[in-house]
PDB file of C-alpha atoms in Angstrom:
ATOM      1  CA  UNK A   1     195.834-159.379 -39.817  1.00  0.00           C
ATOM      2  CA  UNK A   2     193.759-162.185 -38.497  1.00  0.00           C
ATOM      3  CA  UNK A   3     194.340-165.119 -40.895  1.00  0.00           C
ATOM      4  CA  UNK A   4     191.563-168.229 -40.547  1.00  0.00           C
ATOM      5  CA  UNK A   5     192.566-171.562 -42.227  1.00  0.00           C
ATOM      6  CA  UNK A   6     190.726-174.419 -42.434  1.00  0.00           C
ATOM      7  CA  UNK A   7     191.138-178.411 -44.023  1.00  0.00           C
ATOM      8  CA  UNK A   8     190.342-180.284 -45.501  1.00  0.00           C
ATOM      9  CA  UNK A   9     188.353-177.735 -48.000  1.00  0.00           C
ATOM     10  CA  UNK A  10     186.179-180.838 -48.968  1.00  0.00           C
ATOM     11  CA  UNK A  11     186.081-184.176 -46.771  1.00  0.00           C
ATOM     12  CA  UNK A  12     183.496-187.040 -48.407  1.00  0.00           C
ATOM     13  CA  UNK A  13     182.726-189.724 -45.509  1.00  0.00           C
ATOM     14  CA  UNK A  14     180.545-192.931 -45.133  1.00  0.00           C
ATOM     15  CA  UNK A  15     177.700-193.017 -43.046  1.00  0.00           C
ATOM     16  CA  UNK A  16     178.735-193.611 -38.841  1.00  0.00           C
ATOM     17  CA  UNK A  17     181.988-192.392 -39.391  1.00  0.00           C
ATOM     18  CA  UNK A  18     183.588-189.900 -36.390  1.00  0.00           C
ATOM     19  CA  UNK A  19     185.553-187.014 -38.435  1.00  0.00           C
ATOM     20  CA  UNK A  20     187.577-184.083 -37.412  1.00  0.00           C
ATOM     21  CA  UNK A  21     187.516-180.756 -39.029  1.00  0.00           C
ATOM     22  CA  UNK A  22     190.260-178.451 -38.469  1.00  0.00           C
ATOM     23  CA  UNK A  23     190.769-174.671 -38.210  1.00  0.00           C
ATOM     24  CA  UNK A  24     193.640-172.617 -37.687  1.00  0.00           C
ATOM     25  CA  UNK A  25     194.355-168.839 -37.133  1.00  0.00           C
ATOM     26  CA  UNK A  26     197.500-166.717 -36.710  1.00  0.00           C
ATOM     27  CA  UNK A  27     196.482-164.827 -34.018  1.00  0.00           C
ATOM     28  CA  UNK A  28     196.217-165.739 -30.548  1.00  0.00           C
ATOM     29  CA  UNK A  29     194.453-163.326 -28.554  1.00  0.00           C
ATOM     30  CA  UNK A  30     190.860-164.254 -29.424  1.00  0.00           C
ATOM     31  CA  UNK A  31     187.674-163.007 -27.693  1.00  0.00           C
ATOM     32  CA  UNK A  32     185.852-166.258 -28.486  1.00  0.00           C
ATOM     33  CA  UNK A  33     185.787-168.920 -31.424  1.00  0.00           C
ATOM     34  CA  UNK A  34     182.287-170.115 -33.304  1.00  0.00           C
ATOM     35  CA  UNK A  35     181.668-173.305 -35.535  1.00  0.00           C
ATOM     36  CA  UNK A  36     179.193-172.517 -37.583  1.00  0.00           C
ATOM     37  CA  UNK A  37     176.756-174.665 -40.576  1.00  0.00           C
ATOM     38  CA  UNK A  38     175.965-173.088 -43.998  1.00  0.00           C
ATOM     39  CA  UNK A  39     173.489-175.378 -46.251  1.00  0.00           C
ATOM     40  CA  UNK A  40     173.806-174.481 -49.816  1.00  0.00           C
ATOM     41  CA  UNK A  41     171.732-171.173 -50.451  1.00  0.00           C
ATOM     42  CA  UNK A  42     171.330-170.589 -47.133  1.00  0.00           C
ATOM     43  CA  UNK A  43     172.843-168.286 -44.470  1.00  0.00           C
ATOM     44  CA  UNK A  44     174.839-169.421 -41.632  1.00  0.00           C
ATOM     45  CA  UNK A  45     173.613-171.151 -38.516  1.00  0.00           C
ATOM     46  CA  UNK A  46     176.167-171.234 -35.185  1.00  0.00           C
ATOM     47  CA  UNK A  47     177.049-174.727 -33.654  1.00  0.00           C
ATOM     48  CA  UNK A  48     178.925-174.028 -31.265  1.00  0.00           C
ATOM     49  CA  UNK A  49     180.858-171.153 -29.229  1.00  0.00           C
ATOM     50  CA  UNK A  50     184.086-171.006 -27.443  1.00  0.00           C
ATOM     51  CA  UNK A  51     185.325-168.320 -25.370  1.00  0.00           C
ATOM     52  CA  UNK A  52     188.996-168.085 -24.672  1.00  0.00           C
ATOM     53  CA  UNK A  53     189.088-168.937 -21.423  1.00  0.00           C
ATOM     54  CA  UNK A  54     187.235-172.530 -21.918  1.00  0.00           C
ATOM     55  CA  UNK A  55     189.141-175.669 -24.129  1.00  0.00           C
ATOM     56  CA  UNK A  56     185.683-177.170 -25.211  1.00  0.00           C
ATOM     57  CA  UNK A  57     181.897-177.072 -25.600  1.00  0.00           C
ATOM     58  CA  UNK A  58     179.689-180.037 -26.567  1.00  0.00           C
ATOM     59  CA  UNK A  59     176.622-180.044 -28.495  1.00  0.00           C
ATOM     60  CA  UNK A  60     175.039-183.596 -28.945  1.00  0.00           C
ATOM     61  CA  UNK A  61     177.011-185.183 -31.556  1.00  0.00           C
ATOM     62  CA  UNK A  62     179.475-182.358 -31.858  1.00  0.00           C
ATOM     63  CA  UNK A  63     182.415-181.892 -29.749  1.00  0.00           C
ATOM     64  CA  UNK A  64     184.378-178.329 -30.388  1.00  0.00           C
ATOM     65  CA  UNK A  65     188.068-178.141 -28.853  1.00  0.00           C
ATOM     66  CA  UNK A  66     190.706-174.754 -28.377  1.00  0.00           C
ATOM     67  CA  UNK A  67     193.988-174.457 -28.530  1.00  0.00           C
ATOM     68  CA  UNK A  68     194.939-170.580 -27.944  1.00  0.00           C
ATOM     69  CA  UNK A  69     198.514-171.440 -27.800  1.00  0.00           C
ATOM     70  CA  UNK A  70     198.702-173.385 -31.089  1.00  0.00           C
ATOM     71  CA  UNK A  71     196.093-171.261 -32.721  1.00  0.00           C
ATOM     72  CA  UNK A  72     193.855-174.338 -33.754  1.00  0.00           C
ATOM     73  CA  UNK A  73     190.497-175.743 -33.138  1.00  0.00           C
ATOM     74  CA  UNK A  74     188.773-178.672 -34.433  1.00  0.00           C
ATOM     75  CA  UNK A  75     185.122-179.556 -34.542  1.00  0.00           C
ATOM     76  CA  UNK A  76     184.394-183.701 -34.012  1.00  0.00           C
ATOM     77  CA  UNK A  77     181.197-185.176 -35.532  1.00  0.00           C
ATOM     78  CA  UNK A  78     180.346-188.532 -33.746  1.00  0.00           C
ATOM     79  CA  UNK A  79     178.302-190.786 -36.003  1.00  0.00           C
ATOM     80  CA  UNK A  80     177.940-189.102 -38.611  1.00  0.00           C
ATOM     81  CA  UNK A  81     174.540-188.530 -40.814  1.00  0.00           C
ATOM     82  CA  UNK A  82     173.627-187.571 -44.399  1.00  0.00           C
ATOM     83  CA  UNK A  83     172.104-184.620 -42.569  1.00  0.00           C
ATOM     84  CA  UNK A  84     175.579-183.158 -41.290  1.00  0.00           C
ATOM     85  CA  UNK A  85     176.347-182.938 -45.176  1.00  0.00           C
ATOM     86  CA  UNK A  86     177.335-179.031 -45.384  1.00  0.00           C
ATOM     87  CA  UNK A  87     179.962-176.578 -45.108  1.00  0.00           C
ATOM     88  CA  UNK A  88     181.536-175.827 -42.375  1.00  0.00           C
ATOM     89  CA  UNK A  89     183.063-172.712 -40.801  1.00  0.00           C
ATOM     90  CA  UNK A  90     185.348-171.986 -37.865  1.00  0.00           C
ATOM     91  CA  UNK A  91     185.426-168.139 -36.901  1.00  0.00           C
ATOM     92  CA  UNK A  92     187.147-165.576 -34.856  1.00  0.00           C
ATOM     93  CA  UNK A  93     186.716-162.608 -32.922  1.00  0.00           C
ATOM     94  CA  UNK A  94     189.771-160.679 -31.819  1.00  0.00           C
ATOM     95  CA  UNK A  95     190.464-159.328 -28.118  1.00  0.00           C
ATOM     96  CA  UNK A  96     189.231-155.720 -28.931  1.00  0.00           C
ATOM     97  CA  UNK A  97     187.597-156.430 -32.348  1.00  0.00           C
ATOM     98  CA  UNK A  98     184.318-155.515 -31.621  1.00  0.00           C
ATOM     99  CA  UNK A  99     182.630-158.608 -32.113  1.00  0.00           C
ATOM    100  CA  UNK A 100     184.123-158.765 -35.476  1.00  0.00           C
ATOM    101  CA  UNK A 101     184.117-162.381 -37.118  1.00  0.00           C
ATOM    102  CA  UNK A 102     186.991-163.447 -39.710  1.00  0.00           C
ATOM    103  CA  UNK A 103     186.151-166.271 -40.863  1.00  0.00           C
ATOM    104  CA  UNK A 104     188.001-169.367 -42.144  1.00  0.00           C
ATOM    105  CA  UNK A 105     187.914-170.862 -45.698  1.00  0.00           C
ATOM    106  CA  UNK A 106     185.268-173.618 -44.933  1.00  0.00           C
ATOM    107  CA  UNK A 107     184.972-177.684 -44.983  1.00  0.00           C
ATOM    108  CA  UNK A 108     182.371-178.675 -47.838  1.00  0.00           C
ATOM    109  CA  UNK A 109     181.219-182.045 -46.086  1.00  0.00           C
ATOM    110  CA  UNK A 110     179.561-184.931 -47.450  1.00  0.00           C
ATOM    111  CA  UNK A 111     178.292-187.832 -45.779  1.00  0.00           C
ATOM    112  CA  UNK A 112     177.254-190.770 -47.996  1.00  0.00           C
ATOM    113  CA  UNK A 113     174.333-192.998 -47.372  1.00  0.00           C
TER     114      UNK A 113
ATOM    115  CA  UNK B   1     160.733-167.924 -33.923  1.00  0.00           C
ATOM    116  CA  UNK B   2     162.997-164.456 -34.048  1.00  0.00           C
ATOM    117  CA  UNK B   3     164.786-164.541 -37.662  1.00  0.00           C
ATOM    118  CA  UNK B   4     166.878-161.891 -39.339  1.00  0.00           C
ATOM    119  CA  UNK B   5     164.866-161.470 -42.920  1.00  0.00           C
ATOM    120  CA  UNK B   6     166.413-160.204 -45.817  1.00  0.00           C
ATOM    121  CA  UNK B   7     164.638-158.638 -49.101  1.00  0.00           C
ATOM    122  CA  UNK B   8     165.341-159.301 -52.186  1.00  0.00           C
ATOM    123  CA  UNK B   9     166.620-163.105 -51.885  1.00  0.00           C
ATOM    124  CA  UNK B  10     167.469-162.720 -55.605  1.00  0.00           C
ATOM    125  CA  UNK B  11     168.740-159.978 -57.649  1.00  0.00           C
ATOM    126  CA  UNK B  12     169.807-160.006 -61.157  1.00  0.00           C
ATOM    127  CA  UNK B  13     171.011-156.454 -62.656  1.00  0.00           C
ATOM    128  CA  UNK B  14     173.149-154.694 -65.066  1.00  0.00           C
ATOM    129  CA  UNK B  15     176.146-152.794 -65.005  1.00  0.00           C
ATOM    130  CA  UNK B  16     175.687-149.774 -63.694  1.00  0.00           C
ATOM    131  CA  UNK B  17     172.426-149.669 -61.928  1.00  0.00           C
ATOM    132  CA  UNK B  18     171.357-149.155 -58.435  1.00  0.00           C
ATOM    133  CA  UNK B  19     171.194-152.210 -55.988  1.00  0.00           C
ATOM    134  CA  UNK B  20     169.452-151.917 -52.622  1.00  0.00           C
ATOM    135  CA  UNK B  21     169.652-154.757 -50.435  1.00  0.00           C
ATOM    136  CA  UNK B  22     167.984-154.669 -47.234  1.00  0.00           C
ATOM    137  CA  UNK B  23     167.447-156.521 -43.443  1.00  0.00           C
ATOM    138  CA  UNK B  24     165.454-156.644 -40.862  1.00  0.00           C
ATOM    139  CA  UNK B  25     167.522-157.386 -37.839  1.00  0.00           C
ATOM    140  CA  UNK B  26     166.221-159.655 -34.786  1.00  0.00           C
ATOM    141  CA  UNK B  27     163.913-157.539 -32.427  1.00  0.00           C
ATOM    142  CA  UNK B  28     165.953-156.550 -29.670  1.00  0.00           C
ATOM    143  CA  UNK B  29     169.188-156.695 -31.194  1.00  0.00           C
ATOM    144  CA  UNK B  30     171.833-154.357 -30.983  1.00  0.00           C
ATOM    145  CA  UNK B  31     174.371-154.882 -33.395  1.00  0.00           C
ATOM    146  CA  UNK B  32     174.029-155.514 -36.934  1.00  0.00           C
ATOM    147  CA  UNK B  33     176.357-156.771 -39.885  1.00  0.00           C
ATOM    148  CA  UNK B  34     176.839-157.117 -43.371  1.00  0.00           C
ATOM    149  CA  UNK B  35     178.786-159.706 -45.181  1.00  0.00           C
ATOM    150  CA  UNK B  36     179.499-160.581 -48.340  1.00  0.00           C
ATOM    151  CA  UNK B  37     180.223-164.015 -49.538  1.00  0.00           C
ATOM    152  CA  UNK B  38     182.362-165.069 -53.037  1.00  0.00           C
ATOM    153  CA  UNK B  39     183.922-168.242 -54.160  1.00  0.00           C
ATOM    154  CA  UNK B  40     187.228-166.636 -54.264  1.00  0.00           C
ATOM    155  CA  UNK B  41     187.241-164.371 -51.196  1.00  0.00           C
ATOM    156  CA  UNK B  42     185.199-166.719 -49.248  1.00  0.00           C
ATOM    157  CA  UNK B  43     182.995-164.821 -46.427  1.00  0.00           C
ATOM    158  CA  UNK B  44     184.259-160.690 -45.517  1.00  0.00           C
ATOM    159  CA  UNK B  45     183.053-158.338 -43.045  1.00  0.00           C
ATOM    160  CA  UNK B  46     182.178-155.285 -45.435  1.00  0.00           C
ATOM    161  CA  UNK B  47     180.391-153.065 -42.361  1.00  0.00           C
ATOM    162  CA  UNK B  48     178.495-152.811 -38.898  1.00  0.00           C
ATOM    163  CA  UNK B  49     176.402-150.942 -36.516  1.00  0.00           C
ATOM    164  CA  UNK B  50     175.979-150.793 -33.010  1.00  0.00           C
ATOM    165  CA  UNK B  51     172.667-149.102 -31.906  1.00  0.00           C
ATOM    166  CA  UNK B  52     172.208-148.043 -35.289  1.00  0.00           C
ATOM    167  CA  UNK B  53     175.610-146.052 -35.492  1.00  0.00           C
ATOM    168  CA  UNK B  54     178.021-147.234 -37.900  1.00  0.00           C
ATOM    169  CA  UNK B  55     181.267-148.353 -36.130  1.00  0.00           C
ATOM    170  CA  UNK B  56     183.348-150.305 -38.663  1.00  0.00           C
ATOM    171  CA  UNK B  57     183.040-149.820 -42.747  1.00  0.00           C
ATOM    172  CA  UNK B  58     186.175-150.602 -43.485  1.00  0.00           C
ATOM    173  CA  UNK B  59     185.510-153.988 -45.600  1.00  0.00           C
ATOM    174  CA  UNK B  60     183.037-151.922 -48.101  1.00  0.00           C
ATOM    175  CA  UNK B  61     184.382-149.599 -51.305  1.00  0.00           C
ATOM    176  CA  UNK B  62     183.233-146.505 -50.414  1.00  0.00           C
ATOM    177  CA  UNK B  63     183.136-144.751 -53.423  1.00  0.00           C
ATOM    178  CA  UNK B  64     180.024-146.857 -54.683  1.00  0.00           C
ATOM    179  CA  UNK B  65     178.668-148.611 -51.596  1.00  0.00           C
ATOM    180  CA  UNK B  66     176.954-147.370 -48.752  1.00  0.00           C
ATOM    181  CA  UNK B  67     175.179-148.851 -45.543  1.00  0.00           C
ATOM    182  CA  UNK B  68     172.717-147.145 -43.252  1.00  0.00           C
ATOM    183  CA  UNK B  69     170.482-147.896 -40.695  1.00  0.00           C
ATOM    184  CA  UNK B  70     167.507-145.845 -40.775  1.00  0.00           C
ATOM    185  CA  UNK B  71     165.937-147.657 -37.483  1.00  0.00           C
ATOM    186  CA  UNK B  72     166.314-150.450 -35.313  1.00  0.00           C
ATOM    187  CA  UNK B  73     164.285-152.270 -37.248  1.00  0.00           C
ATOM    188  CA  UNK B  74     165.972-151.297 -40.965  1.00  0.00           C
ATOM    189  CA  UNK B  75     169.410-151.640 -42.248  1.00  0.00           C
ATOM    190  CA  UNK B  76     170.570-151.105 -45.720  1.00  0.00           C
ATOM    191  CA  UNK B  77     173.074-151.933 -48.062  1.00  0.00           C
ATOM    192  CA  UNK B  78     173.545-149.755 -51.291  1.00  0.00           C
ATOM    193  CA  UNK B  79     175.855-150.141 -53.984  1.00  0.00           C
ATOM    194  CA  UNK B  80     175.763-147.496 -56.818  1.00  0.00           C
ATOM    195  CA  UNK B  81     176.466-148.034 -59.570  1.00  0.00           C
ATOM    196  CA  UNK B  82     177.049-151.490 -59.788  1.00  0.00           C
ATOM    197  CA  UNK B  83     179.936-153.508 -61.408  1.00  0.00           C
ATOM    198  CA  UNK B  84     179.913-157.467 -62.408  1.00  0.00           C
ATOM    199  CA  UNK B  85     182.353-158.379 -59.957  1.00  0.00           C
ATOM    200  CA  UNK B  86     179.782-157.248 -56.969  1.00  0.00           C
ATOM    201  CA  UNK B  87     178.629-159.883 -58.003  1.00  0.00           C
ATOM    202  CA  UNK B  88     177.847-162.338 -54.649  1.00  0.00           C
ATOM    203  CA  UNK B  89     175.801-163.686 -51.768  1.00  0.00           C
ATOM    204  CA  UNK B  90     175.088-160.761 -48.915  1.00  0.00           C
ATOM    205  CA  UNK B  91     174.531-161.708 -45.440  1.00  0.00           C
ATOM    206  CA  UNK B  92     173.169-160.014 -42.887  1.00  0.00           C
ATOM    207  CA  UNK B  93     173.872-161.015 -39.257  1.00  0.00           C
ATOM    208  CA  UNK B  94     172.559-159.516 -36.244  1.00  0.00           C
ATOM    209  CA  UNK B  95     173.403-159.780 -32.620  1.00  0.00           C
ATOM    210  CA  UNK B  96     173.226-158.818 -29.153  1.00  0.00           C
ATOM    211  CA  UNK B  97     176.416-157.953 -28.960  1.00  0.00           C
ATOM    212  CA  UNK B  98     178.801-157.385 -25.371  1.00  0.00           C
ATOM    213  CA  UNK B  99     179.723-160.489 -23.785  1.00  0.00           C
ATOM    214  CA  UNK B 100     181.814-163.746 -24.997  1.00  0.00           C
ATOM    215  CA  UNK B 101     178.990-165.846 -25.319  1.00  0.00           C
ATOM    216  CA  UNK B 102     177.425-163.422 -28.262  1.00  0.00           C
ATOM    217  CA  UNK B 103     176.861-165.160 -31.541  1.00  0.00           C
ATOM    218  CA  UNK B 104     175.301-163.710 -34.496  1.00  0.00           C
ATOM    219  CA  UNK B 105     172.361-164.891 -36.176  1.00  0.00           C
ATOM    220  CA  UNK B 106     172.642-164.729 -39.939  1.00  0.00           C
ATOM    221  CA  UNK B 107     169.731-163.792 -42.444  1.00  0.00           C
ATOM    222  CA  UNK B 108     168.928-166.347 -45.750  1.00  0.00           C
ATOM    223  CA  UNK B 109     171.416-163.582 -47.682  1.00  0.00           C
ATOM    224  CA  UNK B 110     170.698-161.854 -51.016  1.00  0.00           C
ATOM    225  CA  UNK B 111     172.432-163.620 -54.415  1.00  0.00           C
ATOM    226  CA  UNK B 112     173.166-160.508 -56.602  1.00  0.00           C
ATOM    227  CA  UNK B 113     174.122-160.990 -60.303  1.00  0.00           C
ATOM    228  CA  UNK B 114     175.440-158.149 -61.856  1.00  0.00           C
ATOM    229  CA  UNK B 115     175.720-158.554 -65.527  1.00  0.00           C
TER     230      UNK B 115
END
């Protein structure tokens, strides 16, 4: 079974600071991997999406790396905002899993003014 | 702006009633999901469709919850009777689903209380 781990679970930052969220999973043969944003009482939004053939997609600030072999991924914020203060969650879809996302325990960021 | 909607946004019942929780995918979309989101369990995969067949329910109880999708433009998530630790945030997700590129876009989810 597809296990999805992510850290820190909470990360509290100053204003303009780069950070790196983490995510690992115990399986390696993923269809793709997704970063995605939840505000608090709201449903999910996705930042970015890597299949498992590619080792990184870029989104303005946001950088997302993959690391089949090692099972990890992390998500970089550049210059970071009081507007990137969320949770976020890395997620899977298995070779053959129909599309099915597991998805990691979540980093609760805050970025302080 | 294409958005998945979901109806209620906020339930509060007791023990033992009937719940319906429902979501109207993206237009156009062929796959849909349900999720269910808790504190403890974080977020799970309790069912999905793909052209409104069900392909994968294995995440749900099935002796009190059920999921259908009556038409492309309806899905539905029952649970009967209800118990206080159903108690979460539902999400429904919807997709169009058959390449590596596919995300899912998720719906504003439904807070149930069962008390």
């Amino acid at each position: 079974k597809q296990e999805v781990t992510q850290i820190p679970a909470a990360l509290s930052v100053p204003e303009g600071e780069n950070l790196v969220l983490n995510c690992s999973f115990t399986d390696s043969a993923i269809y793709n991997l997704q970063w995605f944003r939840q505000d608090p009482g709201k449903g999910l939004t996705s930042l970015l999406l890597i299949q498992s053939s590619q080792r990184e997609q870029t989104s303005g600030r946001l950088n997302a790396s993959l690391d089949k072999s090692s099972g990890r991924s992390t998500l970089y914020i550049a210059a970071s905002q009081p507007g990137d203060s969320a949770t976020y969650l890395c997620a899977v879809v298995l070779t053959g899993g129909g599309n099915k996302l597991t998805f990691g325990t979540g980093t609760q960021l805050k970025v302080e003014l | 702006d294409a958005r998945v909607t979901q109806t209620p946004r906020h339930k509060v019942t007791e023990m033992g009633q009937e719940v319906t929780m429902r979501c109207q995918p993206i237009l156009g979309h062929n796959t849909v999901f349900w999720y269910r989101q808790t504190m403890m369990q974080g977020l799970e995969l309790l069912a999905y469709f793909r052209n409104r067949a069900p392909l994968d329910d294995s995440g749900m109880p099935k002796d009190r919850f059920s999921a259908e999708m009556p038409d492309a433009t309806l899905a539905t998530l029952k649970i009967q009777p209800s118990e206080p630790r159903d108690s979460a945030v539902y999400f429904c997700a919807s997709g169009l689903v058959g390449r590596a590129t596919d995300t899912q876009y998720f719906g504003p989810g439904t807070r149930l209380t069962v008390l």
